[in-house]
Amino acid sequence: VYFKMLKKFFAIIEEKNLKLESDGELLRQSNIELSDSLERNKAIVTAMPDILFSINHSGYFTNCQVSDSNLLLSPMNGLIGKSIHEALPSEIAAKGLEVISKAIETGNLQVFEYELDLLSEKKWFELRIVNSSKDEVLAISRDITDRKIAEQEIYLKNEQLILANSDKDRFISILAHDLKGPFNSILGFLDLLTENIHKYDIYLIENQLNIINSSAQRVYNLLEDILIWARSQSGKIPFKPQKIYFADVYNEMHEILKPAANAKSITIQPKIENDIVIFADSNMIKTILRNLISNAIKFTNNGGHIDISALKTSSNITISVADNGIGITPNALSKFFDISQTITTSGTSNETGTGLGLFICKEFVEKHGGKIWVESAPGNGSVFYFTIPDSDELEGRT
């Protein structure tokens, strides 16, 4: 009996040993799997471009996981125990602490974007508080530079679309009003002449032909401005600056515009030295002068005068077109050179215009590296100025 009990006792012990060995193997295998899992998770976290860290309510890092190549925070090593003010610029650190305090207070997700200069390169980051407790928060700092660049590109595209829509609306306005009006005048007077050619005397016929001619000239100038502007926007107008005498360019434009000035008995007085040489695109300068002088004629009363001058300074040539006309109101002045604005002020002889020519002037002047501006007051005339940089400077730049 004793032997049987002893045998049974040893069998129980053997069974327990086998179970312990089995449990030990399971425990060892579990430890191996846990270790492998921790290593895998560590490798994944280390490879992430994000920084995972915990930070307490006082702004000190309590834990941090940073990959070797991560540049989201500085300094790279030894962040634990350091203050957020040691890792980020003071203004950004202060905002970060504010967000952290709010996350601890509310327990809600908080997001904060900030920009840093890293290795002479600007980078955008997002601080996202993903979990918070009474004393600290768990957060992720992520590089969002690519997203910011994409957002900026979208913004620029939207701005371009807004400008394109503004241009479209402007063209519709031009075609609906400024082309329709002169054509109505032309067609109306042609109908009268056709029906009454044998009844009208020569003076009446001459008067109506002059009106037709004036309306046709306005339509032609407007169409020319539209075509020039459209070509400039598509990049089809070549920029070919060369040394030219400014007096030669002015004299050519004066001959073209003299009939319009004579019709209002306006005197155009040039104050230009014959030896002033500019380095500029001849066609663009002619377009600028044509628009500015035409505007001066438009807003000058019968019998008025216009002065054209060119002054050489140490760095540029300043050209001005001055008139003693009706001047410009402050409201209209603020809209000059802006294609998104519509200027419909009538001239002293009810001439119409769109302001498109002034915008073309601005583009062409800036193409030369110069600037354009106007000084005016109601009743005191106007002076339009534009500069062409020194010929040697522009020649070297091109």
GROMACS .gro file of C-alpha atoms in nm, residues 20 50 98-99 101 125 137 153 183 206 211 227 258 260 269 278 281 301 308 312 325 332 335 357:
model
   24
   20LEU     CA    1   0.544   2.367  -1.531
   50ASP     CA    2   0.676   6.222  -3.689
   98GLU     CA    3  -0.118   7.738  -2.445
   99VAL     CA    4  -0.244   7.452  -2.662
  101SER     CA    5  -0.285   7.364  -2.123
  125PHE     CA    6   0.479   7.152  -3.874
  137VAL     CA    7  -0.022   6.507  -2.274
  153GLU     CA    8  -0.046   7.655  -5.495
  183PHE     CA    9  -2.078  10.176  -8.361
  206GLU     CA   10  -1.873  11.738  -9.343
  211ILE     CA   11  -1.835  11.255  -8.612
  227LEU     CA   12  -0.534   9.321  -7.890
  258LYS     CA   13  -0.173  11.590  -8.363
  260ALA     CA   14  -0.691  11.486  -8.218
  269GLN     CA   15   0.475  12.141  -7.603
  278ILE     CA   16   1.695  10.533  -7.376
  281ASP     CA   17   1.156   9.846  -7.665
  301ASN     CA   18  -1.048  12.152  -7.238
  308ILE     CA   19   0.593  11.643  -7.250
  312LYS     CA   20   1.788  11.223  -6.713
  325GLY     CA   21  -0.725  11.968  -6.781
  332ALA     CA   22  -1.095  10.757  -5.965
  335LYS     CA   23  -0.856  10.280  -5.945
  357GLY     CA   24  -0.470  10.158  -7.189
   0.00000   0.00000   0.00000
